[in-house]
XYZ file of C-alpha atoms in Angstrom:
617
model
C 6.879 29.900 -32.727
C 3.054 30.022 -32.551
C 2.776 27.024 -34.897
C 5.208 25.071 -32.712
C 3.093 25.850 -29.690
C -0.071 24.681 -31.412
C 1.583 21.440 -32.351
C 2.997 20.834 -28.865
C 0.420 22.377 -26.543
C -0.924 18.980 -25.521
C 2.448 17.317 -25.647
C 5.339 16.950 -23.313
C 6.496 20.593 -23.167
C 3.045 21.849 -22.209
C 2.689 19.212 -19.548
C 6.107 20.009 -18.161
C 5.230 23.695 -17.896
C 1.885 23.196 -16.188
C 3.477 20.610 -13.941
C 6.203 23.063 -13.000
C 3.683 25.799 -12.345
C 1.228 23.726 -10.338
C 3.314 21.056 -8.635
C 6.950 22.049 -8.556
C 8.850 25.134 -7.493
C 11.720 24.900 -9.965
C 13.622 22.820 -12.433
C 16.168 22.175 -9.677
C 13.614 20.417 -7.514
C 12.601 23.595 -5.691
C 9.567 24.171 -7.928
C 10.117 27.885 -8.334
C 7.497 29.859 -10.209
C 8.827 33.200 -11.187
C 6.845 36.397 -11.484
C 8.040 39.881 -10.622
C 5.922 42.899 -9.800
C 7.359 46.367 -9.562
C 6.703 48.575 -6.619
C 6.898 45.783 -4.060
C 9.553 45.103 -1.410
C 12.355 42.981 -2.800
C 14.349 40.171 -1.190
C 17.134 40.265 -3.786
C 18.184 42.071 -6.944
C 19.758 40.133 -9.821
C 21.566 42.239 -12.431
C 19.217 45.106 -11.570
C 16.010 43.021 -11.634
C 14.098 42.638 -8.370
C 12.858 39.405 -6.821
C 9.821 40.538 -4.866
C 8.976 39.628 -1.316
C 5.501 38.581 -2.489
C 6.705 35.862 -4.828
C 9.376 34.767 -2.356
C 6.886 34.273 0.500
C 4.419 32.481 -1.760
C 7.081 30.036 -2.858
C 8.299 29.502 0.709
C 4.751 28.487 1.587
C 4.489 26.191 -1.440
C 7.840 24.564 -0.710
C 6.842 24.037 2.913
C 3.663 22.296 1.780
C 5.630 20.182 -0.692
C 8.024 18.995 2.002
C 5.155 18.250 4.349
C 3.470 16.143 1.664
C 6.615 14.018 1.368
C 6.559 13.129 5.090
C 5.026 9.808 6.028
C 3.401 11.593 8.960
C 3.249 15.340 8.174
C 4.408 17.501 11.075
C 4.983 21.243 10.480
C 7.235 21.431 13.528
C 9.796 19.248 11.740
C 10.273 21.740 8.924
C 13.563 23.641 8.880
C 12.183 27.049 7.971
C 15.515 28.863 7.685
C 16.806 26.245 5.251
C 13.597 26.401 3.197
C 13.860 30.184 2.889
C 17.520 29.903 1.921
C 16.850 27.205 -0.704
C 13.873 29.055 -2.208
C 15.765 32.322 -2.492
C 18.728 30.652 -4.196
C 16.417 28.889 -6.651
C 14.725 32.203 -7.464
C 18.101 33.825 -8.085
C 19.160 30.981 -10.386
C 15.821 31.146 -12.184
C 16.069 34.902 -12.690
C 19.555 34.522 -14.153
C 18.210 32.032 -16.699
C 15.237 34.252 -17.526
C 17.572 37.135 -18.247
C 19.761 34.868 -20.380
C 16.698 33.752 -22.362
C 15.767 37.382 -22.949
C 19.260 38.214 -24.170
C 18.934 35.387 -26.720
C 15.658 36.796 -28.008
C 13.544 33.933 -26.679
C 10.114 35.303 -25.865
C 6.426 34.521 -26.241
C 3.874 37.059 -27.436
C 0.464 37.436 -25.817
C -0.990 35.443 -28.716
C 1.504 32.659 -28.064
C 0.474 32.520 -24.390
C -3.223 32.488 -25.368
C -2.644 29.587 -27.743
C -0.720 27.644 -25.134
C -3.259 28.179 -22.332
C -6.384 27.441 -24.374
C -5.025 24.098 -25.559
C -3.966 22.800 -22.151
C -6.199 19.919 -20.965
C -6.085 21.239 -17.395
C -8.213 24.189 -18.471
C -10.653 22.324 -20.719
C -14.162 20.954 -20.212
C -15.361 18.394 -22.758
C -12.345 19.146 -24.924
C -12.936 22.918 -25.027
C -11.158 25.713 -23.177
C -13.224 26.845 -20.182
C -12.418 30.257 -18.773
C -14.064 29.548 -15.411
C -11.920 26.458 -14.887
C -8.822 28.390 -15.939
C -9.484 31.233 -13.491
C -10.417 28.819 -10.686
C -7.272 26.724 -11.172
C -5.028 29.771 -11.227
C -6.626 31.237 -8.098
C -6.232 27.913 -6.297
C -2.520 28.276 -6.983
C -2.585 31.587 -5.127
C -1.966 33.615 -8.274
C -3.750 36.164 -10.391
C -4.338 35.618 -14.114
C -1.769 38.203 -15.176
C 0.712 36.778 -12.684
C 0.163 33.269 -14.060
C 0.614 34.423 -17.661
C 3.854 36.177 -16.753
C 5.105 33.104 -14.917
C 4.253 30.887 -17.892
C 5.968 33.223 -20.311
C 9.192 33.125 -18.305
C 9.091 29.415 -17.485
C 8.484 28.440 -21.113
C 11.544 30.175 -22.491
C 13.758 28.957 -19.631
C 12.589 25.420 -20.289
C 13.461 25.853 -23.973
C 17.050 26.707 -23.004
C 17.225 23.797 -20.602
C 15.874 21.331 -23.144
C 18.190 22.648 -25.839
C 21.325 22.273 -23.719
C 20.386 18.851 -22.361
C 19.449 17.485 -25.784
C 22.826 18.598 -27.123
C 24.586 15.994 -24.992
C 26.444 13.356 -27.013
C 27.909 9.986 -26.031
C 30.443 8.346 -28.355
C 29.741 4.818 -29.556
C 33.110 3.690 -28.212
C 32.279 4.984 -24.719
C 28.981 3.134 -24.787
C 30.629 -0.040 -26.087
C 33.366 0.121 -23.451
C 30.844 0.400 -20.634
C 28.822 -2.502 -22.013
C 31.927 -4.640 -22.363
C 32.655 -4.054 -18.685
C 29.023 -4.340 -17.590
C 28.467 -7.629 -19.454
C 31.827 -9.082 -18.511
C 31.959 -12.597 -16.992
C 34.747 -14.271 -15.025
C 36.052 -17.795 -14.444
C 37.235 -18.359 -10.895
C 37.708 -20.866 -8.068
C 36.666 -20.538 -4.440
C 38.094 -22.082 -1.304
C 35.946 -21.649 1.828
C 37.525 -21.498 5.267
C 34.758 -21.908 7.935
C 34.936 -20.238 11.338
C 35.374 -23.676 12.920
C 38.837 -23.830 11.310
C 40.040 -20.969 13.557
C 37.864 -21.588 16.614
C 40.858 -22.789 18.635
C 42.603 -19.456 18.066
C 39.768 -17.383 19.494
C 39.572 -16.945 23.245
C 37.980 -13.995 25.015
C 39.278 -13.274 28.534
C 37.512 -11.406 31.308
C 40.226 -8.749 31.153
C 39.448 -8.139 27.481
C 35.746 -7.753 28.296
C 36.571 -5.334 31.122
C 38.928 -3.287 28.934
C 36.380 -3.046 26.097
C 33.707 -1.938 28.555
C 35.927 0.798 29.999
C 37.160 2.042 26.618
C 33.615 2.193 25.205
C 31.711 3.233 28.300
C 29.598 5.763 26.412
C 28.139 2.917 24.339
C 26.761 1.275 27.461
C 24.697 4.119 28.832
C 20.984 3.806 29.239
C 19.508 7.125 28.019
C 17.065 9.098 30.086
C 13.568 7.654 29.856
C 9.989 8.436 30.744
C 6.980 6.293 31.516
C 3.993 7.970 29.929
C 0.203 7.885 30.127
C -1.637 8.633 26.910
C -5.035 8.705 25.210
C -5.449 7.657 21.598
C -8.385 8.871 19.506
C -8.715 7.050 16.209
C -11.352 7.018 13.517
C -11.143 3.238 13.307
C -11.845 2.719 17.002
C -14.675 5.212 16.886
C -16.215 3.365 13.942
C -16.184 0.096 15.911
C -18.561 1.632 18.460
C -21.215 2.482 15.869
C -24.049 -0.031 15.261
C -25.579 -0.313 11.801
C -29.093 -1.770 11.562
C -30.171 -4.205 8.852
C -32.490 -1.589 7.346
C -29.654 0.931 7.189
C -27.396 -1.675 5.607
C -30.006 -2.543 2.956
C -30.543 1.121 2.094
C -26.786 1.695 1.812
C -26.449 -1.377 -0.423
C -29.124 -0.077 -2.788
C -27.522 3.369 -2.788
C -24.118 1.871 -3.713
C -25.419 -0.589 -6.324
C -23.838 1.152 -9.296
C -20.484 1.492 -7.555
C -20.496 -2.133 -6.380
C -20.457 -3.529 -9.887
C -16.767 -4.347 -9.938
C -14.890 -2.559 -12.681
C -11.699 -4.121 -13.992
C -9.290 -2.337 -16.269
C -6.720 -3.805 -18.614
C -3.578 -1.728 -18.400
C -0.256 -1.681 -20.210
C 2.693 0.277 -18.918
C 6.231 1.359 -19.694
C 8.365 1.501 -16.549
C 11.678 3.391 -16.425
C 14.052 4.070 -13.549
C 13.473 7.289 -11.628
C 16.832 8.961 -12.213
C 18.215 12.197 -13.571
C 17.493 11.063 -17.135
C 13.885 10.017 -16.416
C 12.313 13.213 -17.781
C 14.313 13.038 -20.998
C 13.458 9.358 -21.506
C 9.750 9.957 -20.884
C 9.812 12.877 -23.309
C 11.460 10.704 -25.961
C 8.860 7.950 -25.517
C 5.966 10.423 -25.625
C 7.307 12.012 -28.786
C 7.605 8.619 -30.469
C 4.060 7.769 -29.375
C 2.862 11.054 -30.830
C 4.641 10.168 -34.068
C 2.539 7.014 -34.287
C 4.815 4.335 -32.884
C 3.236 1.395 -31.070
C 2.977 1.548 -27.264
C 3.702 -2.172 -27.156
C 6.872 -1.823 -29.246
C 8.127 1.013 -27.059
C 7.392 -1.054 -23.932
C 9.554 -3.853 -25.311
C 12.341 -1.349 -26.003
C 12.281 0.800 -22.869
C 10.440 -0.886 -19.990
C 12.564 -2.234 -17.144
C 9.621 -4.447 -16.123
C 10.998 -7.257 -18.240
C 8.078 -9.634 -17.635
C 5.363 -7.293 -18.921
C 7.719 -5.811 -21.540
C 7.763 -9.136 -23.358
C 3.972 -8.784 -23.677
C 4.148 -5.209 -24.903
C 3.685 -3.849 -21.395
C 0.398 -5.723 -20.808
C -0.520 -6.103 -17.118
C -3.870 -7.817 -17.661
C -7.147 -6.910 -15.960
C -7.297 -5.642 -12.376
C -9.743 -3.782 -10.179
C -9.090 -1.185 -7.500
C -6.802 -1.991 -4.594
C -4.284 -3.912 -6.690
C -1.812 -1.298 -7.891
C 0.166 1.427 -6.137
C -2.123 4.317 -5.142
C -0.633 6.785 -7.656
C -0.725 4.155 -10.433
C -4.366 3.281 -9.656
C -5.451 6.918 -9.561
C -3.909 7.563 -12.983
C -5.290 4.343 -14.510
C -8.877 4.935 -13.395
C -8.780 8.509 -14.710
C -7.996 7.380 -18.271
C -10.390 6.827 -21.160
C -10.042 3.657 -23.178
C -6.988 3.877 -25.463
C -5.599 6.929 -23.646
C -2.005 7.123 -22.349
C -1.222 8.844 -19.049
C 1.491 11.344 -18.338
C 4.473 10.362 -16.199
C 3.339 8.623 -12.982
C 5.853 8.202 -10.155
C 5.652 5.220 -7.787
C 8.170 3.440 -5.574
C 8.999 1.218 -8.574
C 9.998 4.064 -10.892
C 8.229 6.239 -13.468
C 5.365 4.803 -15.526
C 3.513 5.660 -18.704
C 0.150 3.885 -18.470
C -2.208 2.962 -21.305
C -5.803 1.883 -20.694
C -6.473 -0.984 -23.102
C -9.981 -2.110 -22.078
C -12.670 -1.825 -19.373
C -15.060 -4.531 -18.187
C -17.649 -4.615 -15.407
C -19.049 -7.468 -13.340
C -22.502 -7.925 -11.793
C -23.390 -6.381 -8.427
C -22.507 -8.946 -5.714
C -25.247 -10.179 -3.377
C -25.683 -8.248 -0.140
C -24.699 -11.204 2.035
C -21.354 -11.458 0.220
C -20.298 -7.918 1.069
C -22.361 -7.148 4.172
C -19.353 -6.812 6.489
C -17.532 -4.533 4.035
C -20.564 -2.245 3.635
C -21.262 -2.205 7.373
C -17.667 -1.084 8.035
C -17.848 1.579 5.315
C -21.089 3.010 6.666
C -19.811 2.960 10.256
C -16.639 4.705 9.194
C -18.592 7.362 7.268
C -20.635 8.107 10.371
C -17.558 8.058 12.580
C -15.981 10.736 10.390
C -18.865 13.033 11.252
C -18.044 12.643 14.955
C -14.256 12.399 14.806
C -13.523 16.097 14.208
C -15.956 17.083 16.979
C -14.510 14.672 19.550
C -10.964 15.612 18.548
C -11.685 19.262 19.293
C -13.279 18.354 22.635
C -10.288 16.187 23.590
C -7.791 18.899 22.635
C -9.617 21.494 24.752
C -10.230 19.171 27.698
C -6.642 17.828 27.829
C -5.218 21.357 27.605
C -7.115 22.459 30.696
C -6.814 19.246 32.737
C -4.165 18.329 35.320
C -4.284 14.674 34.273
C -5.780 12.462 31.567
C -8.335 10.610 33.667
C -10.875 13.443 33.441
C -10.757 13.894 29.639
C -10.839 10.105 29.154
C -13.911 9.668 31.365
C -15.661 12.643 29.799
C -15.281 11.261 26.256
C -15.424 7.551 27.004
C -11.797 6.941 26.046
C -9.116 4.749 27.636
C -5.932 5.910 29.354
C -3.033 3.674 28.367
C 0.567 3.467 29.550
C 3.946 3.208 27.836
C 7.259 2.565 29.566
C 10.858 3.278 28.657
C 10.266 6.019 26.078
C 13.585 7.713 25.209
C 14.338 10.874 23.298
C 14.720 8.625 20.247
C 11.188 7.344 20.727
C 9.620 4.023 21.602
C 6.785 1.751 20.592
C 3.837 3.308 18.729
C 2.523 5.928 19.108
C 5.822 7.163 20.567
C 7.573 6.445 17.286
C 6.284 9.858 16.188
C 9.034 12.464 16.464
C 6.721 15.398 17.197
C 4.970 13.586 20.048
C 8.289 12.515 21.612
C 9.709 16.022 21.332
C 6.704 17.401 23.213
C 6.927 14.651 25.843
C 10.499 15.726 26.632
C 9.748 19.454 26.489
C 10.180 21.566 29.628
C 6.432 22.217 29.981
C 5.568 18.528 29.964
C 8.659 16.996 31.569
C 9.336 19.598 34.266
C 6.059 21.492 34.738
C 3.785 18.443 34.549
C 1.475 19.615 31.740
C -0.178 17.374 29.160
C 1.196 17.455 25.630
C -0.813 19.089 22.898
C -3.062 16.753 20.894
C -0.718 15.420 18.198
C -1.833 13.847 14.919
C 0.387 10.781 14.641
C -1.284 9.271 11.574
C -4.327 9.527 9.317
C -7.266 10.147 11.649
C -5.236 9.094 14.704
C -4.534 11.667 17.434
C -2.700 11.284 20.768
C -2.336 13.338 23.938
C 0.164 12.215 26.595
C 1.742 13.151 29.911
C 4.795 12.012 31.886
C 4.168 9.544 34.712
C 7.802 9.022 35.752
C 11.180 10.323 34.572
C 14.450 8.381 34.910
C 17.798 10.053 34.308
C 20.447 8.523 32.067
C 22.638 5.933 33.795
C 25.618 3.723 33.109
C 24.668 0.077 32.530
C 26.639 -2.285 34.816
C 29.225 -4.566 33.255
C 27.314 -7.650 34.355
C 24.349 -6.598 32.248
C 26.305 -6.104 29.018
C 29.152 -8.602 29.410
C 27.576 -11.241 27.172
C 27.029 -8.705 24.372
C 30.631 -7.503 24.678
C 31.938 -11.058 24.624
C 29.938 -11.811 21.450
C 31.246 -8.651 19.793
C 34.854 -9.454 20.640
C 34.459 -13.056 19.523
C 33.088 -11.985 16.144
C 35.918 -9.463 15.744
C 38.685 -11.915 16.647
C 37.129 -14.675 14.514
C 37.089 -12.339 11.557
C 40.733 -11.366 12.169
C 41.769 -15.024 12.453
C 39.906 -15.895 9.244
C 41.571 -12.984 7.448
C 45.032 -14.142 8.615
C 44.312 -17.720 7.531
C 43.098 -16.563 4.114
C 46.220 -14.423 3.613
C 48.410 -17.341 4.707
C 46.773 -19.577 2.087
C 47.106 -16.894 -0.596
C 50.800 -16.435 0.191
C 51.359 -20.181 -0.052
C 49.543 -20.431 -3.383
C 51.565 -17.560 -4.815
C 54.713 -19.398 -3.677
C 53.661 -22.503 -5.602
C 52.263 -24.622 -2.767
C 49.203 -26.814 -3.278
C 46.045 -26.754 -1.177
C 46.960 -30.196 0.133
C 50.317 -28.910 1.338
C 48.550 -25.984 2.953
C 45.914 -28.227 4.554
C 43.218 -26.022 3.140
C 40.534 -28.205 1.555
C 39.459 -28.122 -2.114
C 38.588 -25.609 -4.818
C 35.043 -25.150 -6.167
C 35.123 -23.901 -9.770
C 32.779 -21.396 -11.412
C 32.799 -20.503 -15.119
C 31.503 -17.442 -16.976
C 29.738 -15.891 -13.982
C 28.366 -12.367 -14.257
C 28.361 -9.721 -11.561
C 24.858 -10.646 -10.383
C 25.404 -14.412 -10.277
C 23.134 -15.982 -7.658
C 25.249 -19.072 -6.864
C 27.769 -17.012 -4.897
C 27.218 -14.350 -2.239
C 27.188 -10.714 -3.338
C 30.226 -9.859 -1.191
C 32.291 -12.626 -2.829
C 31.204 -11.541 -6.320
C 32.272 -7.969 -5.528
C 35.682 -9.309 -4.532
C 35.880 -11.446 -7.707
C 35.217 -8.441 -9.944
C 37.648 -6.223 -8.030
C 40.630 -8.456 -8.862
C 43.105 -7.577 -11.596
C 43.179 -9.642 -14.750
C 45.376 -12.715 -14.331
C 48.719 -12.569 -16.143
C 49.408 -15.376 -18.633
C 48.574 -18.725 -17.026
C 48.823 -17.437 -13.456
C 45.723 -16.785 -11.392
C 44.968 -13.566 -9.502
C 44.229 -14.139 -5.841
C 41.931 -12.339 -3.467
C 39.737 -12.876 -0.432
C 36.371 -12.049 1.082
C 35.976 -12.346 4.857
C 32.988 -12.321 7.204
C 32.569 -13.382 10.855
C 31.353 -16.816 9.706
C 33.832 -17.740 6.974
C 36.583 -16.599 4.630
C 36.653 -17.199 0.884
C 39.970 -17.433 -0.948
C 39.470 -16.494 -4.609
C 41.572 -17.611 -7.580
C 40.621 -15.616 -10.681
C 41.541 -17.651 -13.772
C 40.073 -15.704 -16.690
C 38.214 -12.538 -17.617
C 35.699 -12.872 -20.466
C 34.837 -9.645 -22.270
C 31.135 -8.777 -22.425
C 29.282 -8.914 -25.715
C 28.218 -5.672 -27.364
C 25.385 -5.431 -29.909
C 25.465 -1.925 -31.328
C 22.088 -2.492 -32.995
C 20.438 -3.761 -29.809
C 18.083 -2.041 -27.385
C 20.643 -2.192 -24.564
C 23.172 -0.196 -26.592
C 20.537 2.337 -27.641
C 19.237 2.838 -24.094
C 22.710 3.258 -22.611
C 23.675 5.672 -25.385
C 20.612 7.809 -24.648
C 21.293 7.655 -20.914
C 24.926 8.749 -21.277
C 23.978 11.499 -23.719
C 21.324 12.754 -21.295
C 23.827 12.576 -18.446
C 26.311 14.616 -20.427
C 23.570 17.103 -21.325
C 22.627 17.460 -17.660
C 26.287 18.029 -16.784
C 26.603 20.708 -19.448
C 23.404 22.363 -18.291
C 24.611 22.415 -14.665
C 27.874 23.974 -15.809
C 25.939 26.536 -17.887
C 23.803 27.422 -14.847
C 26.861 27.804 -12.667
C 28.564 29.997 -15.278
C 25.579 32.359 -15.455
C 25.154 32.397 -11.679
C 28.828 33.267 -11.084
C 28.639 36.184 -13.545
C 25.450 37.620 -12.054
C 25.504 40.651 -9.770
C 23.282 39.758 -6.835
C 22.331 42.225 -4.107
C 20.380 41.353 -0.986
C 18.836 43.980 1.336
């Protein structure tokens, strides 16, 4: 086992473990790090083994921080603490069951194995050598002791071995893969007949009685919710920076100080992009293993990357400086050495492996070219020094004041107004859930206090108070009649179009021609795939939902909207091509195998969990 660790310590398994220990709570998405210590209060006992209160509370804190980091605007008050505690405890129980199963199978690491694994992890190295100070510092920053970390790593490693073994055992038959590809790549020949809304306009008439009836039957939909008009003060770093003057001498000194940084650096990157799904980890691991075995990054990009444009060029994205790529992508790219490949990097596009191909630098631009940029940077730097101080003053002043005029005058800020804020929010900054919740709290709404100072964005804080409160009220019919009439017209037009389409379909099935039915002409389409652009997506979904036509007869269907109806005549289904030696077949086979492995692993987890004896105090 020690030799395996030495060979893989800088590979995928090591990175997964350190990632799990530092970033995540568990392999189920809860990021659980397991470590038990005897003699401490327990929150649960699994088959006689305690889960300590210490590790439980630490992981609750870590999971709370993780969920906060995923919020666009972090707000601790939005966290559901009871659910977090419940989820963390269940993940710890599941993890303990797996740890016990690993032990029963004889999977264990010796102290020497742990030493070998830790000393070869890049996270604990300086200039390519293990550094004890960095190791201890990193572990302490995780809120753990060294012995606790070693124990957690020992347990996590063997559990991950079981997980990987079960998932990698998944198998997909070639026939299953081929069948899916035949369906996926299928094309269809069909004809369309469009019936516009003008063809049924004479059948649609909305009466005043219908409007009245709809209003009465849906009265709850026409209530104006309770609202407040609010006064508020906004403190922002950007606004504060605008008030700071930078002299020419200060600008020149800052320019000279930044000279080295201002030489624009551009980096040539290549990447492999895969979809962020359940099989993403397995696919990344496969690619990394093949890279480690000496395969070309460019060849693997052509095989795996879903960025088809760059894939044709071996993943090459060309040269780019900062501010071009997604923040996570940029951070990873500019941390690489030339020729180095990153670990998995998640962005909104999917999961990337990034390779730094080359680095080039330009000359320092003249001061006059970037004077405004540098002036803004310097002003913002100085504003940051004042922002925290003014924020504290505003929070204290607003808490003690009976209005906002005093705090605003004291700090040179402006009192603004917002009208019509509901419990669902309003225009910014009242699109922030925490601020709105405070605005409608009893202390603010009924007692007349100011809200607390709420951080509604990066370096943007707001304090508010209620100026006027208006109770919920029923909107009069006159105010909503036009909206009701439009709704009813759209509904009846759609119904009339559907009836006309079904009438045409019935006539066609009875052998009548379009001319006899007074229904216009067919437009033919041949060999169109599911994502054909010439026809709307809703029509294509209807086309591919129809049964295969029998013999020389067409299959008929329809797709209806409020603007038109499409009558569909499906003439032929063309089976999709399957190349069992192609990349598409290989990728789908791996995906299905990974999916099956994940299913088997989930079933294995559930089996162990159901057999476990769990006691909770």
